[in-house]
Coordinates of C-alpha atoms in Angstrom, one line a residue:
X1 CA 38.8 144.2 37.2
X2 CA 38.5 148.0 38.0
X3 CA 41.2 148.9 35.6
X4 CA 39.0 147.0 32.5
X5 CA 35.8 148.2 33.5
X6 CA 36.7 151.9 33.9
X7 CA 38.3 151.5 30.0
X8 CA 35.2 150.0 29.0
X9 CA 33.4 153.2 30.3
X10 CA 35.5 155.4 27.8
X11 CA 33.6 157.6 25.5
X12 CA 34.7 156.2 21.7
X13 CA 37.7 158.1 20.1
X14 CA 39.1 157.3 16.4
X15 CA 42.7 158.5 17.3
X16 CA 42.4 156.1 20.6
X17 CA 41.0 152.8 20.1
X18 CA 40.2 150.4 22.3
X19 CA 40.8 146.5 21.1
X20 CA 40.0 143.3 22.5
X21 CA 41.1 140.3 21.9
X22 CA 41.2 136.7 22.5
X23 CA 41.6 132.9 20.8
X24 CA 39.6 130.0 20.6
X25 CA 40.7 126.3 19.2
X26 CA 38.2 124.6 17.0
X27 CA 38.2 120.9 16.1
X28 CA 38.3 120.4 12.1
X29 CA 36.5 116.9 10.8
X30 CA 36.6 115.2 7.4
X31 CA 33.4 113.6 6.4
X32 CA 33.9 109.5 5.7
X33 CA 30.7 109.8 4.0
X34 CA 29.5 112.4 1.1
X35 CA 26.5 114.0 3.0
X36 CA 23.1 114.0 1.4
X37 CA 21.8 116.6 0.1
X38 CA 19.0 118.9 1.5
X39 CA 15.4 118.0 -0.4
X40 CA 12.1 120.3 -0.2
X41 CA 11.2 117.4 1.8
X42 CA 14.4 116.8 4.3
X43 CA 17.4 118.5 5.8
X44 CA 20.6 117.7 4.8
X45 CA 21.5 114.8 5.9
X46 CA 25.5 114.1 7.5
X47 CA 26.7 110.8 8.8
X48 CA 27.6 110.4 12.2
X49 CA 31.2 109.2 11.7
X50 CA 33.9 111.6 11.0
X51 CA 37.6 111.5 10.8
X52 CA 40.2 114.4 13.1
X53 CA 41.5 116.7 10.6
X54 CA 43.7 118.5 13.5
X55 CA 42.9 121.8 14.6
X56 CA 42.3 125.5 14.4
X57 CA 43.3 128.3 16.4
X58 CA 40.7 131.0 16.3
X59 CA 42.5 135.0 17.0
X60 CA 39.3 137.5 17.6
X61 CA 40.6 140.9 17.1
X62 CA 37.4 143.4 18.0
X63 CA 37.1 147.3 18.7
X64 CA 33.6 147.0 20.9
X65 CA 31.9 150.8 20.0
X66 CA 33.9 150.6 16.7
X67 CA 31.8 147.9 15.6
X68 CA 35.0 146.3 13.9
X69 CA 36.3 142.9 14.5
X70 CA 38.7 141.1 12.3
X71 CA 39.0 136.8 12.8
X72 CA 42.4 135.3 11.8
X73 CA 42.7 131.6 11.8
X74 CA 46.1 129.9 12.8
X75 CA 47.6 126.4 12.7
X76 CA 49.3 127.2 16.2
X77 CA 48.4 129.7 18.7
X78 CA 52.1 130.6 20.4
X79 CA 53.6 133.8 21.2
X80 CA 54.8 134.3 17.8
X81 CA 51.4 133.9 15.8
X82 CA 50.1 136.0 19.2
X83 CA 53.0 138.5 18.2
X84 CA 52.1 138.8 14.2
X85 CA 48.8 139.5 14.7
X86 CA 49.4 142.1 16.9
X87 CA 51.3 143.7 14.5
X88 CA 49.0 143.5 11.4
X89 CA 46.7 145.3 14.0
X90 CA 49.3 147.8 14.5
X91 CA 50.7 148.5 11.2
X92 CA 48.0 147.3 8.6
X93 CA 44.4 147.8 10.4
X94 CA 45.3 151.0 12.5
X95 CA 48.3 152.2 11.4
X96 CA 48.0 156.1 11.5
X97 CA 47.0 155.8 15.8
X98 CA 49.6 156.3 18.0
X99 CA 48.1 154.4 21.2
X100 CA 45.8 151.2 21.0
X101 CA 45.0 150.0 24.4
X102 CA 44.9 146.4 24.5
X103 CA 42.8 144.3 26.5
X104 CA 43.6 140.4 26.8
X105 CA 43.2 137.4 29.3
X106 CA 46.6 137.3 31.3
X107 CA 48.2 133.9 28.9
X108 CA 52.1 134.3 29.0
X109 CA 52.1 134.4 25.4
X110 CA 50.4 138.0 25.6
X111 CA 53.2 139.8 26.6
X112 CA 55.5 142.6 25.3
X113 CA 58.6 139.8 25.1
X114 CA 56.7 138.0 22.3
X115 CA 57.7 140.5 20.5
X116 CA 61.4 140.9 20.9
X117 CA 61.3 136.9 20.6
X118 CA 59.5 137.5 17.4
X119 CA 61.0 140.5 15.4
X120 CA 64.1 142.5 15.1
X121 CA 64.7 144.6 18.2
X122 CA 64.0 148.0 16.9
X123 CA 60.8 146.5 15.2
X124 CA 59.6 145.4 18.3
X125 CA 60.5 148.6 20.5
X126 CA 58.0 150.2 18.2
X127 CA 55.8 147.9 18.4
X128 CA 55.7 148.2 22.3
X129 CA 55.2 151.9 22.4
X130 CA 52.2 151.8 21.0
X131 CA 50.5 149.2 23.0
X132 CA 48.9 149.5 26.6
X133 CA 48.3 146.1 27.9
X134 CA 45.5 145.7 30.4
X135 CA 45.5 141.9 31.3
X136 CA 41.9 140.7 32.7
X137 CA 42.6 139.0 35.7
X138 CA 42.9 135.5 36.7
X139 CA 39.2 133.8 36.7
X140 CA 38.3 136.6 35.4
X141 CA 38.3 136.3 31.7
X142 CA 34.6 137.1 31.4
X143 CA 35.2 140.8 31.8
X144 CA 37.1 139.9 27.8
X145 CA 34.4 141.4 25.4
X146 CA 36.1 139.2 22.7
X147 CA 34.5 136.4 24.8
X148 CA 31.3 137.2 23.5
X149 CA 32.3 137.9 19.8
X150 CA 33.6 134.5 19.4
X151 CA 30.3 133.0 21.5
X152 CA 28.7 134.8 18.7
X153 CA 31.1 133.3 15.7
X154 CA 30.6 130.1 17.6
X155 CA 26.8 130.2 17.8
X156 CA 26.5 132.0 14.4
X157 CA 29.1 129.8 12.2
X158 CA 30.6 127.5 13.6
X159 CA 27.9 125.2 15.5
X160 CA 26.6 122.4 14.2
X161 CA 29.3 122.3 10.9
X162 CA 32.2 120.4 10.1
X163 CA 35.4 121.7 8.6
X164 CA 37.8 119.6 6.8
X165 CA 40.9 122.5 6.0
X166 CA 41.9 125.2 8.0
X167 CA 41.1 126.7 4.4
X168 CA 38.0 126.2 4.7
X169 CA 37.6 126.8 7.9
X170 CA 38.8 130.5 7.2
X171 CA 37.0 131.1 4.7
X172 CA 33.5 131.1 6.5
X173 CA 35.0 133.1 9.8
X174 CA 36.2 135.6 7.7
X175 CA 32.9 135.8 5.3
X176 CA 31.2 136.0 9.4
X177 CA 33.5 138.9 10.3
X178 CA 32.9 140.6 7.4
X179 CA 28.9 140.4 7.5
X180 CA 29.4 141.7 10.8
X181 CA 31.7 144.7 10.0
X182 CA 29.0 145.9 7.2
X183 CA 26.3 145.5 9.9
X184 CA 28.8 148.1 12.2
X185 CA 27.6 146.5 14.9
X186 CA 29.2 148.1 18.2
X187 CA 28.9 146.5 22.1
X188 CA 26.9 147.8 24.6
X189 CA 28.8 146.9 28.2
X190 CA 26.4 147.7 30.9
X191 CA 28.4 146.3 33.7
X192 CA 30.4 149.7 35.5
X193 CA 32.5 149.7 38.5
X194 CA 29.5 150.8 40.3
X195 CA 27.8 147.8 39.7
X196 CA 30.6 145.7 40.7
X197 CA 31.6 147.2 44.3
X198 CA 27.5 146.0 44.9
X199 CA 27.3 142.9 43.0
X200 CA 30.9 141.4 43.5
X201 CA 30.8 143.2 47.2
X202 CA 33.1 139.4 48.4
X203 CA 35.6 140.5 46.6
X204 CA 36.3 143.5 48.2
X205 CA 37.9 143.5 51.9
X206 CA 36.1 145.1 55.0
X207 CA 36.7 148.0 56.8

């Protein structure tokens, strides 16, 4: 816990970013029934019945003071789709840094081995050296600030819809990212190490 809260504390630096990340799955539906259309007078009007149209795999990609986040949508959510979008991150959205550290819940699929189970060998030594993984720790997946971006994508996009395609689907998180990304806005994490050795004083042994 220590280890993510003291990186949170960093001071921002473009040649050293700090990502986040984590993934979400997200029921699709078909509608059985063309909804109404809204009126001056009504809201737009869905049936209740719906049919399963599979799922979605939501990857949340965020750099908390850069004020960046980038959403990719999946079919599956495995080590290999965990290992590709950790190399568009690497190669296509911060390709000039030397060292991104990484901070993810501790899934086995988040590991350096995805890679070498992904790509090439030397491809994925090159990969590995510019990553530092800092795993949250078990139960402890709250101290993940891509938590609260995809509560956000959640409450801001998703709630309350229905997606037929994964097209679709990706479509409108992207069209969300983006809004956010012109907005630049950045995360303001309050909670130090400090505040933990007081509040989350159980934790800690006795002497």
């Amino acid at each position: 816990m220590e280890a993510v809260l003291d990186i949170y504390g960093l001071p921002y630096k473009i040649e050293a970013p700090v990502i986040v990340m984590d993934e979400q799955p997200v029921q699709l539906f078909k509608e059985t029934r063309t909804p109404i259309a809204a009126t001056r007078n009504h809201a737009r009007r869905v049936d209740d019945e719906y049919e399963r149209a599979g799922v979605a795999n939501i990857f949340m990609l965020a750099q908390p003071l850069g004020g960046w986040r980038r959403v990719a949508v999946r079919e599956f959510k495995t080590k290999k789709d965990w290992a590709h979008e950790v190399r568009i991150l690497l190669e296509e959205d911060f390709p000039d840094v030397k060292k991104i550290t990484w901070v993810c819940d501790n899934l086995n699929t988040h590991s350096i081995g995805a890679f070498y189970d992904t790509l090439e060998p030397g491809m994925a030594r090159s990969l590995a050296r510019r990553l530092d993984i800092v795993p949250t720790p078990k139960h402890g997946s709250w101290l993940n600030i891509a938590e609260n971006e995809l509560s956000a994508l959640t409450a801001q996009c998703v709630k309350g819809r229905r997606f037929a395609t994964i097209e679709e689907f990706r479509e409108e998180v992207m069209a969300w990212a983006n809004q956010c990304n012109t907005k630049q806005k950045g995360v303001d994490w309050q909670f130090t190490t400090h505040n933990a050795r007081i509040k989350l004083r159980s934790l800690y042994p006795n002497f």
